[in-house]
mmCIF file of C-alpha atoms and ligand atoms in Angstrom:
data_model
loop_
_atom_site.group_PDB
_atom_site.id
_atom_site.type_symbol
_atom_site.label_atom_id
_atom_site.label_comp_id
_atom_site.label_asym_id
_atom_site.label_seq_id
_atom_site.Cartn_x
_atom_site.Cartn_y
_atom_site.Cartn_z
ATOM 1 C CA MET A 1 21.608 16.955 -26.906
ATOM 2 C CA THR A 2 17.925 16.769 -25.758
ATOM 3 C CA LEU A 3 14.625 17.311 -27.432
ATOM 4 C CA ALA A 4 13.235 21.059 -27.781
ATOM 5 C CA PRO A 5 11.244 21.573 -24.436
ATOM 6 C CA ASP A 6 8.474 23.420 -26.171
ATOM 7 C CA THR A 7 7.188 20.479 -28.129
ATOM 8 C CA ALA A 8 8.547 17.595 -25.779
ATOM 9 C CA LEU A 9 6.827 19.088 -22.720
ATOM 10 C CA ALA A 10 3.464 18.997 -24.408
ATOM 11 C CA GLY A 11 3.533 15.396 -23.153
ATOM 12 C CA LEU A 12 2.852 16.903 -19.565
ATOM 13 C CA ASP A 13 -0.502 18.558 -20.536
ATOM 14 C CA ASP A 14 -2.775 15.590 -19.517
ATOM 15 C CA PHE A 15 -0.483 14.088 -16.952
ATOM 16 C CA THR A 16 -2.010 13.707 -13.388
ATOM 17 C CA ILE A 17 -1.008 12.321 -9.980
ATOM 18 C CA GLU A 18 -3.401 10.865 -7.371
ATOM 19 C CA VAL A 19 -2.845 11.820 -3.732
ATOM 20 C CA PRO A 20 -3.531 9.697 -0.709
ATOM 21 C CA SER A 21 -5.942 10.847 2.071
ATOM 22 C CA TRP A 22 -3.735 9.372 4.746
ATOM 23 C CA ALA A 23 -0.734 11.756 3.779
ATOM 24 C CA TYR A 24 -2.620 14.651 5.548
ATOM 25 C CA GLY A 25 -3.395 12.803 8.853
ATOM 26 C CA ASN A 26 -0.714 12.226 11.598
ATOM 27 C CA SER A 27 1.739 9.531 11.064
ATOM 28 C CA GLY A 28 4.782 8.236 12.375
ATOM 29 C CA THR A 29 6.713 5.051 13.246
ATOM 30 C CA ARG A 30 6.027 2.363 15.688
ATOM 31 C CA PHE A 31 8.169 4.610 18.110
ATOM 32 C CA LYS A 32 6.192 7.831 17.777
ATOM 33 C CA VAL A 33 3.401 9.562 15.947
ATOM 34 C CA PHE A 34 3.928 13.438 16.126
ATOM 35 C CA HIS A 35 0.999 15.753 16.209
ATOM 36 C CA THR A 36 0.620 18.737 13.934
ATOM 37 C CA ALA A 37 -1.729 21.743 14.357
ATOM 38 C CA GLY A 38 -4.320 21.865 11.816
ATOM 39 C CA VAL A 39 -4.309 18.238 10.826
ATOM 40 C CA PRO A 40 -7.811 16.964 9.603
ATOM 41 C CA ARG A 41 -10.227 15.531 11.964
ATOM 42 C CA ASN A 42 -12.315 13.603 9.277
ATOM 43 C CA PRO A 43 -12.276 12.743 5.564
ATOM 44 C CA PHE A 44 -13.918 15.910 4.430
ATOM 45 C CA GLU A 45 -10.967 17.880 5.923
ATOM 46 C CA LYS A 46 -8.565 15.475 4.443
ATOM 47 C CA ILE A 47 -10.029 16.216 0.880
ATOM 48 C CA SER A 48 -10.060 20.067 1.550
ATOM 49 C CA ASP A 49 -6.145 19.695 2.267
ATOM 50 C CA ALA A 50 -5.679 17.617 -0.759
ATOM 51 C CA ALA A 51 -7.542 20.158 -2.876
ATOM 52 C CA GLN A 52 -4.827 22.647 -1.797
ATOM 53 C CA VAL A 53 -2.150 20.519 -3.566
ATOM 54 C CA ASN A 54 -4.291 20.583 -6.785
ATOM 55 C CA ALA A 55 -4.966 24.289 -6.639
ATOM 56 C CA VAL A 56 -1.288 25.250 -6.628
ATOM 57 C CA THR A 57 -0.016 22.493 -9.120
ATOM 58 C CA GLY A 58 -2.884 21.782 -11.402
ATOM 59 C CA LEU A 59 -1.606 18.163 -11.206
ATOM 60 C CA ALA A 60 -3.395 16.378 -8.466
ATOM 61 C CA PRO A 61 -7.335 16.245 -9.215
ATOM 62 C CA ARG A 62 -7.872 12.912 -7.504
ATOM 63 C CA VAL A 63 -7.709 11.497 -3.867
ATOM 64 C CA SER A 64 -7.395 7.938 -2.862
ATOM 65 C CA LEU A 65 -9.448 6.900 0.115
ATOM 66 C CA HIS A 66 -8.622 4.171 2.693
ATOM 67 C CA ILE A 67 -11.413 1.969 4.262
ATOM 68 C CA PRO A 68 -12.199 2.172 7.150
ATOM 69 C CA TRP A 69 -9.949 5.185 7.874
ATOM 70 C CA ASP A 70 -12.037 7.205 5.604
ATOM 71 C CA LYS A 71 -15.537 5.739 6.544
ATOM 72 C CA VAL A 72 -18.344 8.440 6.295
ATOM 73 C CA ASP A 73 -22.109 8.046 6.667
ATOM 74 C CA ASP A 74 -22.737 9.697 3.094
ATOM 75 C CA TYR A 75 -20.232 8.952 0.458
ATOM 76 C CA GLY A 76 -22.182 10.785 -1.950
ATOM 77 C CA ALA A 77 -21.661 13.976 0.081
ATOM 78 C CA LEU A 78 -17.842 13.287 0.288
ATOM 79 C CA ALA A 79 -17.678 13.124 -3.527
ATOM 80 C CA THR A 80 -19.726 16.289 -3.854
ATOM 81 C CA HIS A 81 -17.494 17.997 -1.423
ATOM 82 C CA ALA A 82 -14.561 16.889 -3.477
ATOM 83 C CA LYS A 83 -15.963 18.030 -6.715
ATOM 84 C CA GLU A 84 -16.825 21.509 -5.125
ATOM 85 C CA LEU A 85 -13.085 21.863 -4.524
ATOM 86 C CA GLY A 86 -12.249 20.766 -7.967
ATOM 87 C CA VAL A 87 -11.017 17.124 -7.189
ATOM 88 C CA SER A 88 -12.551 13.723 -7.326
ATOM 89 C CA ILE A 89 -12.355 10.422 -5.486
ATOM 90 C CA GLY A 90 -9.642 8.178 -6.684
ATOM 91 C CA ALA A 91 -8.751 4.601 -5.781
ATOM 92 C CA ILE A 92 -10.535 2.904 -2.797
ATOM 93 C CA ASN A 93 -7.806 1.235 -0.719
ATOM 94 C CA SER A 94 -9.017 -1.667 1.471
ATOM 95 C CA ASN A 95 -7.418 -2.573 4.811
ATOM 96 C CA LEU A 96 -6.566 -6.038 5.872
ATOM 97 C CA PHE A 97 -4.040 -5.252 8.667
ATOM 98 C CA GLN A 98 -5.790 -3.806 11.588
ATOM 99 C CA GLU A 99 -8.344 -6.583 12.698
ATOM 100 C CA GLU A 100 -7.511 -9.112 15.451
ATOM 101 C CA ASP A 101 -9.092 -11.743 13.240
ATOM 102 C CA TYR A 102 -6.360 -11.316 10.628
ATOM 103 C CA LYS A 103 -3.422 -12.198 12.801
ATOM 104 C CA LEU A 104 -2.655 -15.258 10.715
ATOM 105 C CA GLY A 105 -4.044 -13.880 7.487
ATOM 106 C CA SER A 106 -7.045 -12.508 5.727
ATOM 107 C CA LEU A 107 -7.680 -13.393 2.175
ATOM 108 C CA THR A 108 -5.378 -16.407 2.810
ATOM 109 C CA HIS A 109 -6.428 -17.481 6.358
ATOM 110 C CA VAL A 110 -6.943 -21.162 7.004
ATOM 111 C CA ASP A 111 -10.406 -20.335 8.295
ATOM 112 C CA GLU A 112 -12.977 -20.014 5.802
ATOM 113 C CA ARG A 113 -15.007 -17.547 7.874
ATOM 114 C CA ILE A 114 -12.355 -15.056 8.301
ATOM 115 C CA ARG A 115 -11.579 -15.461 4.602
ATOM 116 C CA ALA A 116 -15.205 -14.532 4.062
ATOM 117 C CA LYS A 117 -15.058 -11.581 6.342
ATOM 118 C CA ALA A 118 -12.061 -10.256 4.246
ATOM 119 C CA VAL A 119 -13.916 -10.827 1.111
ATOM 120 C CA GLN A 120 -16.978 -8.965 2.413
ATOM 121 C CA HIS A 121 -14.803 -5.981 3.333
ATOM 122 C CA HIS A 122 -14.011 -5.686 -0.398
ATOM 123 C CA LEU A 123 -17.660 -5.994 -1.359
ATOM 124 C CA ASP A 124 -18.096 -3.016 1.047
ATOM 125 C CA CYS A 125 -15.368 -1.102 -0.684
ATOM 126 C CA ILE A 126 -16.817 -1.986 -4.082
ATOM 127 C CA ALA A 127 -20.139 -0.420 -2.910
ATOM 128 C CA ILE A 128 -18.206 2.840 -1.830
ATOM 129 C CA MET A 129 -16.568 2.813 -5.357
ATOM 130 C CA ARG A 130 -20.238 2.879 -6.902
ATOM 131 C CA GLU A 131 -21.196 5.715 -4.582
ATOM 132 C CA THR A 132 -18.055 7.843 -5.106
ATOM 133 C CA GLY A 133 -17.534 7.095 -8.785
ATOM 134 C CA SER A 134 -14.080 5.607 -7.964
ATOM 135 C CA ARG A 135 -12.975 3.160 -10.686
ATOM 136 C CA ASP A 136 -9.971 1.493 -8.908
ATOM 137 C CA LEU A 137 -10.101 -1.104 -5.895
ATOM 138 C CA LYS A 138 -6.524 -1.224 -4.561
ATOM 139 C CA ILE A 139 -5.591 -4.317 -2.436
ATOM 140 C CA TRP A 140 -2.405 -4.490 -0.519
ATOM 141 C CA LEU A 141 -2.383 -7.708 1.105
ATOM 142 C CA PRO A 142 -0.416 -7.654 4.485
ATOM 143 C CA ASP A 143 -0.889 -11.583 4.846
ATOM 144 C CA GLY A 144 2.229 -13.673 5.418
ATOM 145 C CA THR A 145 3.942 -16.040 7.766
ATOM 146 C CA ASN A 146 6.893 -15.463 10.233
ATOM 147 C CA TYR A 147 8.153 -19.080 10.639
ATOM 148 C CA ALA A 148 8.953 -21.758 8.036
ATOM 149 C CA GLY A 149 6.314 -24.566 8.430
ATOM 150 C CA GLN A 150 3.740 -22.103 9.887
ATOM 151 C CA ASP A 151 1.336 -22.771 7.168
ATOM 152 C CA SER A 152 1.511 -24.209 3.695
ATOM 153 C CA LEU A 153 2.952 -21.679 1.333
ATOM 154 C CA ARG A 154 1.209 -23.467 -1.450
ATOM 155 C CA GLU A 155 -2.231 -23.483 0.079
ATOM 156 C CA ARG A 156 -2.363 -19.907 1.124
ATOM 157 C CA GLN A 157 -1.802 -19.071 -2.593
ATOM 158 C CA GLU A 158 -4.840 -21.337 -3.560
ATOM 159 C CA ARG A 159 -7.100 -19.591 -0.753
ATOM 160 C CA LEU A 160 -5.910 -16.285 -1.970
ATOM 161 C CA ALA A 161 -6.694 -17.020 -5.611
ATOM 162 C CA ASP A 162 -10.070 -18.009 -4.526
ATOM 163 C CA SER A 163 -10.766 -15.029 -2.403
ATOM 164 C CA LEU A 164 -9.563 -12.780 -5.218
ATOM 165 C CA ARG A 165 -11.842 -14.416 -7.672
ATOM 166 C CA GLN A 166 -14.862 -13.730 -5.422
ATOM 167 C CA ILE A 167 -13.882 -9.945 -5.171
ATOM 168 C CA TYR A 168 -13.302 -9.698 -8.953
ATOM 169 C CA ALA A 169 -16.486 -11.415 -9.816
ATOM 170 C CA ALA A 170 -18.434 -8.615 -7.861
ATOM 171 C CA MET A 171 -16.904 -5.722 -9.586
ATOM 172 C CA ASP A 172 -18.427 -3.819 -12.384
ATOM 173 C CA ASP A 173 -17.127 -3.760 -16.098
ATOM 174 C CA ASP A 174 -15.645 -0.302 -15.573
ATOM 175 C CA GLN A 175 -13.877 -0.974 -12.386
ATOM 176 C CA ARG A 176 -10.390 -2.344 -11.985
ATOM 177 C CA LEU A 177 -8.644 -4.558 -9.289
ATOM 178 C CA LEU A 178 -5.290 -3.124 -8.543
ATOM 179 C CA LEU A 179 -2.896 -5.677 -6.789
ATOM 180 C CA GLU A 180 0.068 -4.299 -4.745
ATOM 181 C CA TYR A 181 3.153 -6.515 -3.659
ATOM 182 C CA LYS A 182 5.556 -6.123 -0.893
ATOM 183 C CA PHE A 183 8.590 -8.094 -0.159
ATOM 184 C CA PHE A 184 8.519 -8.053 3.874
ATOM 185 C CA GLU A 185 6.444 -6.458 6.685
ATOM 186 C CA PRO A 186 4.376 -7.009 8.657
ATOM 187 C CA TYR A 187 5.465 -10.610 8.204
ATOM 188 C CA PHE A 188 9.093 -11.571 7.666
ATOM 189 C CA TYR A 189 9.421 -15.169 6.494
ATOM 190 C CA ALA A 190 7.078 -15.239 3.698
ATOM 191 C CA MET A 191 4.650 -12.498 2.411
ATOM 192 C CA ASP A 192 1.824 -13.983 0.389
ATOM 193 C CA ILE A 193 2.294 -11.289 -2.418
ATOM 194 C CA PRO A 194 5.975 -10.563 -2.037
ATOM 195 C CA ASP A 195 6.767 -9.602 -5.585
ATOM 196 C CA TRP A 196 5.520 -8.511 -8.943
ATOM 197 C CA GLY A 197 5.503 -12.045 -10.356
ATOM 198 C CA THR A 198 3.190 -13.295 -7.746
ATOM 199 C CA SER A 199 0.938 -10.346 -8.191
ATOM 200 C CA LEU A 200 1.120 -10.711 -12.086
ATOM 201 C CA VAL A 201 0.230 -14.405 -11.868
ATOM 202 C CA HIS A 202 -2.861 -13.689 -9.695
ATOM 203 C CA CYS A 203 -3.817 -10.708 -11.991
ATOM 204 C CA GLN A 204 -3.319 -12.819 -15.147
ATOM 205 C CA ALA A 205 -5.678 -15.538 -13.542
ATOM 206 C CA LEU A 206 -8.354 -13.043 -12.883
ATOM 207 C CA GLY A 207 -8.602 -11.377 -15.998
ATOM 208 C CA GLU A 208 -8.190 -8.159 -18.080
ATOM 209 C CA ARG A 209 -9.342 -5.591 -15.259
ATOM 210 C CA ALA A 210 -6.868 -6.924 -12.867
ATOM 211 C CA GLN A 211 -3.540 -5.192 -12.734
ATOM 212 C CA VAL A 212 -0.465 -4.817 -10.645
ATOM 213 C CA VAL A 213 0.485 -1.879 -8.400
ATOM 214 C CA LEU A 214 4.111 -1.046 -7.998
ATOM 215 C CA ASP A 215 5.039 0.643 -4.727
ATOM 216 C CA THR A 216 8.521 2.106 -5.120
ATOM 217 C CA GLY A 217 9.187 1.339 -1.410
ATOM 218 C CA HIS A 218 8.326 -2.306 -1.592
ATOM 219 C CA HIS A 219 11.451 -3.849 -3.087
ATOM 220 C CA ALA A 220 14.732 -5.200 -1.780
ATOM 221 C CA PRO A 221 17.600 -2.751 -1.888
ATOM 222 C CA GLY A 222 19.317 -2.644 -5.272
ATOM 223 C CA THR A 223 16.243 -4.031 -7.184
ATOM 224 C CA ASN A 224 16.110 -2.568 -10.688
ATOM 225 C CA ILE A 225 12.727 -1.157 -10.341
ATOM 226 C CA GLU A 226 12.686 0.253 -13.862
ATOM 227 C CA PHE A 227 13.160 -3.189 -15.363
ATOM 228 C CA ILE A 228 9.997 -4.178 -13.519
ATOM 229 C CA VAL A 229 8.181 -1.133 -14.981
ATOM 230 C CA MET A 230 9.370 -2.084 -18.490
ATOM 231 C CA GLN A 231 8.100 -5.659 -18.016
ATOM 232 C CA LEU A 232 4.828 -5.016 -16.574
ATOM 233 C CA GLN A 233 4.166 -2.440 -19.395
ATOM 234 C CA ARG A 234 5.093 -4.946 -21.884
ATOM 235 C CA VAL A 235 2.533 -7.397 -20.813
ATOM 236 C CA GLY A 236 -0.079 -4.480 -20.403
ATOM 237 C CA LYS A 237 -0.412 -5.045 -16.526
ATOM 238 C CA LEU A 238 0.919 -1.929 -14.920
ATOM 239 C CA GLY A 239 -2.172 -0.591 -13.412
ATOM 240 C CA ALA A 240 -0.758 1.896 -10.936
ATOM 241 C CA PHE A 241 2.206 3.271 -8.927
ATOM 242 C CA ASP A 242 2.432 4.230 -5.310
ATOM 243 C CA PHE A 243 5.277 6.676 -5.500
ATOM 244 C CA ASN A 244 7.392 7.366 -2.455
ATOM 245 C CA SER A 245 10.976 7.268 -1.605
ATOM 246 C CA ARG A 246 13.217 5.050 0.659
ATOM 247 C CA TYR A 247 16.685 4.528 1.884
ATOM 248 C CA TYR A 248 16.329 1.437 3.907
ATOM 249 C CA ALA A 249 12.758 -0.143 3.727
ATOM 250 C CA ASP A 250 9.247 1.092 3.298
ATOM 251 C CA ASP A 251 10.196 4.534 4.343
ATOM 252 C CA ASP A 252 7.497 6.371 2.792
ATOM 253 C CA LEU A 253 9.475 9.519 2.107
ATOM 254 C CA VAL A 254 8.821 12.279 -0.356
ATOM 255 C CA VAL A 255 9.088 10.705 -3.917
ATOM 256 C CA GLY A 256 12.393 11.565 -5.538
ATOM 257 C CA SER A 257 14.089 12.699 -2.283
ATOM 258 C CA ALA A 258 16.343 9.751 -1.727
ATOM 259 C CA ASP A 259 17.303 8.964 -5.379
ATOM 260 C CA PRO A 260 15.854 11.432 -7.823
ATOM 261 C CA PHE A 261 17.812 9.491 -10.480
ATOM 262 C CA GLN A 262 15.966 6.305 -9.793
ATOM 263 C CA LEU A 263 12.651 8.351 -10.297
ATOM 264 C CA PHE A 264 13.948 9.635 -13.676
ATOM 265 C CA ARG A 265 14.864 6.091 -14.918
ATOM 266 C CA ILE A 266 11.443 4.698 -13.956
ATOM 267 C CA LEU A 267 9.757 7.651 -15.727
ATOM 268 C CA ASP A 268 12.011 7.119 -18.835
ATOM 269 C CA GLN A 269 10.631 3.673 -19.171
ATOM 270 C CA ILE A 270 7.334 4.973 -18.911
ATOM 271 C CA VAL A 271 7.746 7.651 -21.419
ATOM 272 C CA ASP A 272 9.312 5.168 -23.768
ATOM 273 C CA VAL A 273 6.062 3.519 -24.360
ATOM 274 C CA SER A 274 4.036 6.619 -23.754
ATOM 275 C CA GLY A 275 2.716 5.340 -20.277
ATOM 276 C CA HIS A 276 2.595 8.825 -19.091
ATOM 277 C CA LEU A 277 -0.494 9.556 -21.349
ATOM 278 C CA PRO A 278 -3.969 8.853 -19.934
ATOM 279 C CA SER A 279 -4.824 6.305 -22.484
ATOM 280 C CA SER A 280 -2.192 3.890 -20.779
ATOM 281 C CA GLY A 281 -4.524 3.686 -17.780
ATOM 282 C CA ILE A 282 -1.685 3.785 -15.431
ATOM 283 C CA ASN A 283 -2.847 5.569 -12.144
ATOM 284 C CA PHE A 284 0.292 7.540 -10.906
ATOM 285 C CA MET A 285 -0.505 7.670 -7.240
ATOM 286 C CA LEU A 286 1.524 8.752 -4.084
ATOM 287 C CA ASP A 287 1.714 6.627 -1.060
ATOM 288 C CA GLN A 288 3.590 8.668 1.624
ATOM 289 C CA CYS A 289 3.593 9.691 5.092
ATOM 290 C CA HIS A 290 4.862 13.059 6.399
ATOM 291 C CA ASN A 291 6.108 12.284 9.901
ATOM 292 C CA ILE A 292 8.202 15.304 10.664
ATOM 293 C CA GLU A 293 7.761 17.679 7.669
ATOM 294 C CA GLU A 294 4.537 19.608 6.950
ATOM 295 C CA LYS A 295 2.128 17.517 5.274
ATOM 296 C CA ILE A 296 0.430 19.732 2.469
ATOM 297 C CA PRO A 297 3.913 21.249 1.433
ATOM 298 C CA GLY A 298 5.138 17.610 1.610
ATOM 299 C CA GLN A 299 2.665 16.571 -0.926
ATOM 300 C CA ILE A 300 3.141 19.699 -3.181
ATOM 301 C CA ARG A 301 6.871 18.825 -3.316
ATOM 302 C CA SER A 302 6.191 15.384 -4.147
ATOM 303 C CA VAL A 303 3.996 16.073 -6.866
ATOM 304 C CA LEU A 304 6.445 18.652 -8.265
ATOM 305 C CA ASN A 305 9.133 15.965 -7.954
ATOM 306 C CA VAL A 306 7.242 13.585 -10.328
ATOM 307 C CA GLU A 307 6.639 16.418 -12.768
ATOM 308 C CA GLN A 308 10.115 17.382 -12.867
ATOM 309 C CA ALA A 309 11.312 13.873 -13.366
ATOM 310 C CA LEU A 310 8.816 13.234 -16.041
ATOM 311 C CA ALA A 311 9.861 16.483 -17.827
ATOM 312 C CA LYS A 312 13.417 15.247 -17.890
ATOM 313 C CA ALA A 313 12.193 12.007 -19.449
ATOM 314 C CA LEU A 314 10.173 13.650 -22.033
ATOM 315 C CA LEU A 315 13.255 15.457 -23.126
ATOM 316 C CA VAL A 316 15.349 12.380 -23.875
ATOM 317 C CA ASP A 317 16.211 12.205 -27.587
ATOM 318 C CA ARG A 318 14.862 8.813 -28.257
ATOM 319 C CA GLU A 319 16.268 8.658 -31.831
ATOM 320 C CA ALA A 320 19.658 9.476 -30.852
ATOM 321 C CA LEU A 321 19.335 6.961 -28.013
ATOM 322 C CA ALA A 322 18.224 4.148 -30.438
ATOM 323 C CA ALA A 323 20.940 5.202 -33.004
ATOM 324 C CA ALA A 324 23.802 5.099 -30.208
ATOM 325 C CA ALA A 325 22.475 1.702 -29.073
ATOM 326 C CA ARG A 326 22.431 0.361 -32.509
ATOM 327 C CA ALA A 327 25.938 1.453 -33.145
ATOM 328 C CA GLY A 328 27.036 -0.082 -29.876
ATOM 329 C CA ASP A 329 27.897 3.328 -28.534
ATOM 330 C CA VAL A 330 27.811 2.477 -24.814
ATOM 331 C CA LEU A 331 28.863 5.889 -23.581
ATOM 332 C CA GLY A 332 27.097 7.879 -26.194
ATOM 333 C CA ALA A 333 23.702 6.195 -25.571
ATOM 334 C CA ASN A 334 24.324 6.832 -21.739
ATOM 335 C CA ALA A 335 25.113 10.463 -22.482
ATOM 336 C CA VAL A 336 21.811 10.941 -24.385
ATOM 337 C CA LEU A 337 19.924 10.029 -21.123
ATOM 338 C CA MET A 338 22.245 12.057 -18.878
ATOM 339 C CA ASP A 339 21.832 14.991 -20.946
ATOM 340 C CA ALA A 340 18.287 15.022 -20.282
ATOM 341 C CA TYR A 341 18.541 14.105 -16.626
ATOM 342 C CA ASP A 342 21.101 17.004 -16.074
ATOM 343 C CA THR A 343 18.785 19.553 -17.738
ATOM 344 C CA ASP A 344 17.438 22.125 -15.440
ATOM 345 C CA VAL A 345 13.725 22.235 -16.276
ATOM 346 C CA ARG A 346 12.578 24.327 -13.318
ATOM 347 C CA GLY A 347 12.246 27.553 -15.417
ATOM 348 C CA VAL A 348 10.431 26.017 -18.285
ATOM 349 C CA LEU A 349 8.032 24.257 -15.954
ATOM 350 C CA ALA A 350 7.284 27.558 -14.159
ATOM 351 C CA ASP A 351 6.651 29.145 -17.530
ATOM 352 C CA ARG A 352 4.136 26.369 -18.346
ATOM 353 C CA ARG A 353 2.324 26.844 -14.977
ATOM 354 C CA GLU A 354 2.051 30.515 -15.572
ATOM 355 C CA ALA A 355 0.719 29.901 -19.106
ATOM 356 C CA ARG A 356 -2.015 27.785 -17.537
ATOM 357 C CA GLY A 357 -2.850 30.405 -14.860
ATOM 358 C CA LEU A 358 -1.142 28.589 -12.093
ATOM 359 C CA PRO A 359 1.549 30.123 -9.737
ATOM 360 C CA ARG A 360 5.062 29.897 -10.956
ATOM 361 C CA ASP A 361 6.241 28.629 -7.540
ATOM 362 C CA PRO A 362 3.533 26.450 -5.885
ATOM 363 C CA MET A 363 5.333 25.992 -2.696
ATOM 364 C CA ALA A 364 5.714 29.758 -2.239
ATOM 365 C CA ALA A 365 1.946 30.233 -3.333
ATOM 366 C CA TYR A 366 0.799 27.744 -0.711
ATOM 367 C CA ALA A 367 2.833 29.378 1.949
ATOM 368 C CA ALA A 368 1.416 32.848 0.917
ATOM 369 C CA SER A 369 -2.130 31.523 0.809
ATOM 370 C CA GLY A 370 -2.263 31.488 4.657
ATOM 371 C CA TYR A 371 -4.228 28.118 4.459
ATOM 372 C CA GLY A 372 -1.904 26.412 6.754
ATOM 373 C CA GLN A 373 -2.298 29.109 9.450
ATOM 374 C CA ARG A 374 -6.115 29.078 8.999
ATOM 375 C CA ILE A 375 -6.448 25.385 9.497
ATOM 376 C CA ALA A 376 -4.247 25.545 12.561
ATOM 377 C CA GLU A 377 -6.466 28.196 14.007
ATOM 378 C CA GLU A 378 -9.852 26.744 13.095
ATOM 379 C CA ARG A 379 -9.385 23.036 13.683
ATOM 380 C CA VAL A 380 -9.417 23.083 17.307
ATOM 381 C CA GLY A 381 -11.044 20.240 19.287
ATOM 382 C CA GLY A 382 -12.014 16.748 17.810
ATOM 383 C CA THR A 383 -9.573 13.943 17.238
ATOM 384 C CA GLN A 384 -6.808 14.472 14.658
ATOM 385 C CA ALA A 385 -6.855 11.787 11.804
ATOM 386 C CA SER A 386 -3.910 9.567 12.468
ATOM 387 C CA TRP A 387 -2.625 6.310 11.135
ATOM 388 C CA GLY A 388 -5.430 4.022 11.750
ATOM 389 C CA SER A 389 -8.265 6.472 11.478
HETATM 390 C C1 LIG B 1 1.571 -0.835 2.810
HETATM 391 O O1 LIG B 1 2.928 -0.407 3.001
HETATM 392 C C2 LIG B 1 1.130 0.293 1.855
HETATM 393 O O2 LIG B 1 2.057 0.737 0.922
HETATM 394 C C3 LIG B 1 -0.110 0.024 1.071
HETATM 395 O O3 LIG B 1 -0.293 0.614 -0.081
HETATM 396 C C4 LIG B 1 -1.221 0.516 1.980
HETATM 397 O O4 LIG B 1 -2.284 0.658 1.388
HETATM 398 C C5 LIG B 1 -0.494 1.884 2.294
HETATM 399 O O5 LIG B 1 0.759 1.425 2.668
HETATM 400 C C6 LIG B 1 -1.068 2.471 3.489
HETATM 401 O O6 LIG B 1 -1.074 1.615 4.640
HETATM 402 MN MN1 LIG B 2 1.581 1.461 -1.228
#
């Protein structure tokens, strides 16, 4: 038994997903970056591609930028270009992992001058936020150590707290600092923000406008991610998601591809406290790389997978669930969840799209648009955007 789709799915009306600019560039593994015809050569072209995802899904109106990969001379012009295509600039992602200076750390580095350089990079990102109208500064800290004893674990935390304080102090009242964690890589003994607890401790020390980012690929295998989602929402500190999918490590595959049931369980915890509504402030972002599949269709599929899992979570009969839990009916409670998960929502979602003037089948609509062939023919010459540019 599930709720009636007509009313329950109204919860999707204002739901949006942010797409990453880097998903449209070439990417790969440390073994090989494959090249695809039509890949953008600059941030303007990346935004044009991202706008295609929104055009056929109506769900992806913002694009995250990554600095310096998306550096341009005129950020106002980039924001205007986005607006003309019906999208806007989302989170500004800083980059602390491509400078020689950062070999032994950035915001945690033992050398004060290198810490100051890393802080300054964030001040530059904040300036870009002001120019583009972005409200979120997203920090993923790649710092860490490879060997026990290499540096003081504790002092690195103190240096980090101090660097973050300087960045937070420079932000405007309507801007948020979103702090991401990752349990391993690029360092393997100890990352400086390895888990949600460490991120939360720093965010709590900073203040109300600092919140945690949960990237689904950044946990040890077997971690109960929906538990973390619940706990961060409980304390009002879940600021954003980086959705993707993984089998082994930080695979960055299409969200919902490896384990659609996990995506459903995560969104069930979200819906349980109305976290899917814009008033929650949670920014549902994708952080993916399309190494072998087509990039724009890869993003469209990702957005649709999130929509589908959210629709199923909205169908959960929460009263029946609570009643079964109260009665100690273990299998009954589980059946209420599974009924929602097992519902085929594809038809009703297609109906909703049609009613909103969108294509019933966004994948087919994109394929029929001819956009992919057009950019492959037109984008000749120049250097294709790639991991690192
Ligand atoms: C790191 O693995 C990460 O998930 C961070 O969010 C970065 O910003 C993103 O990948 C792109 O490198
Ligand atoms: Mn991420």
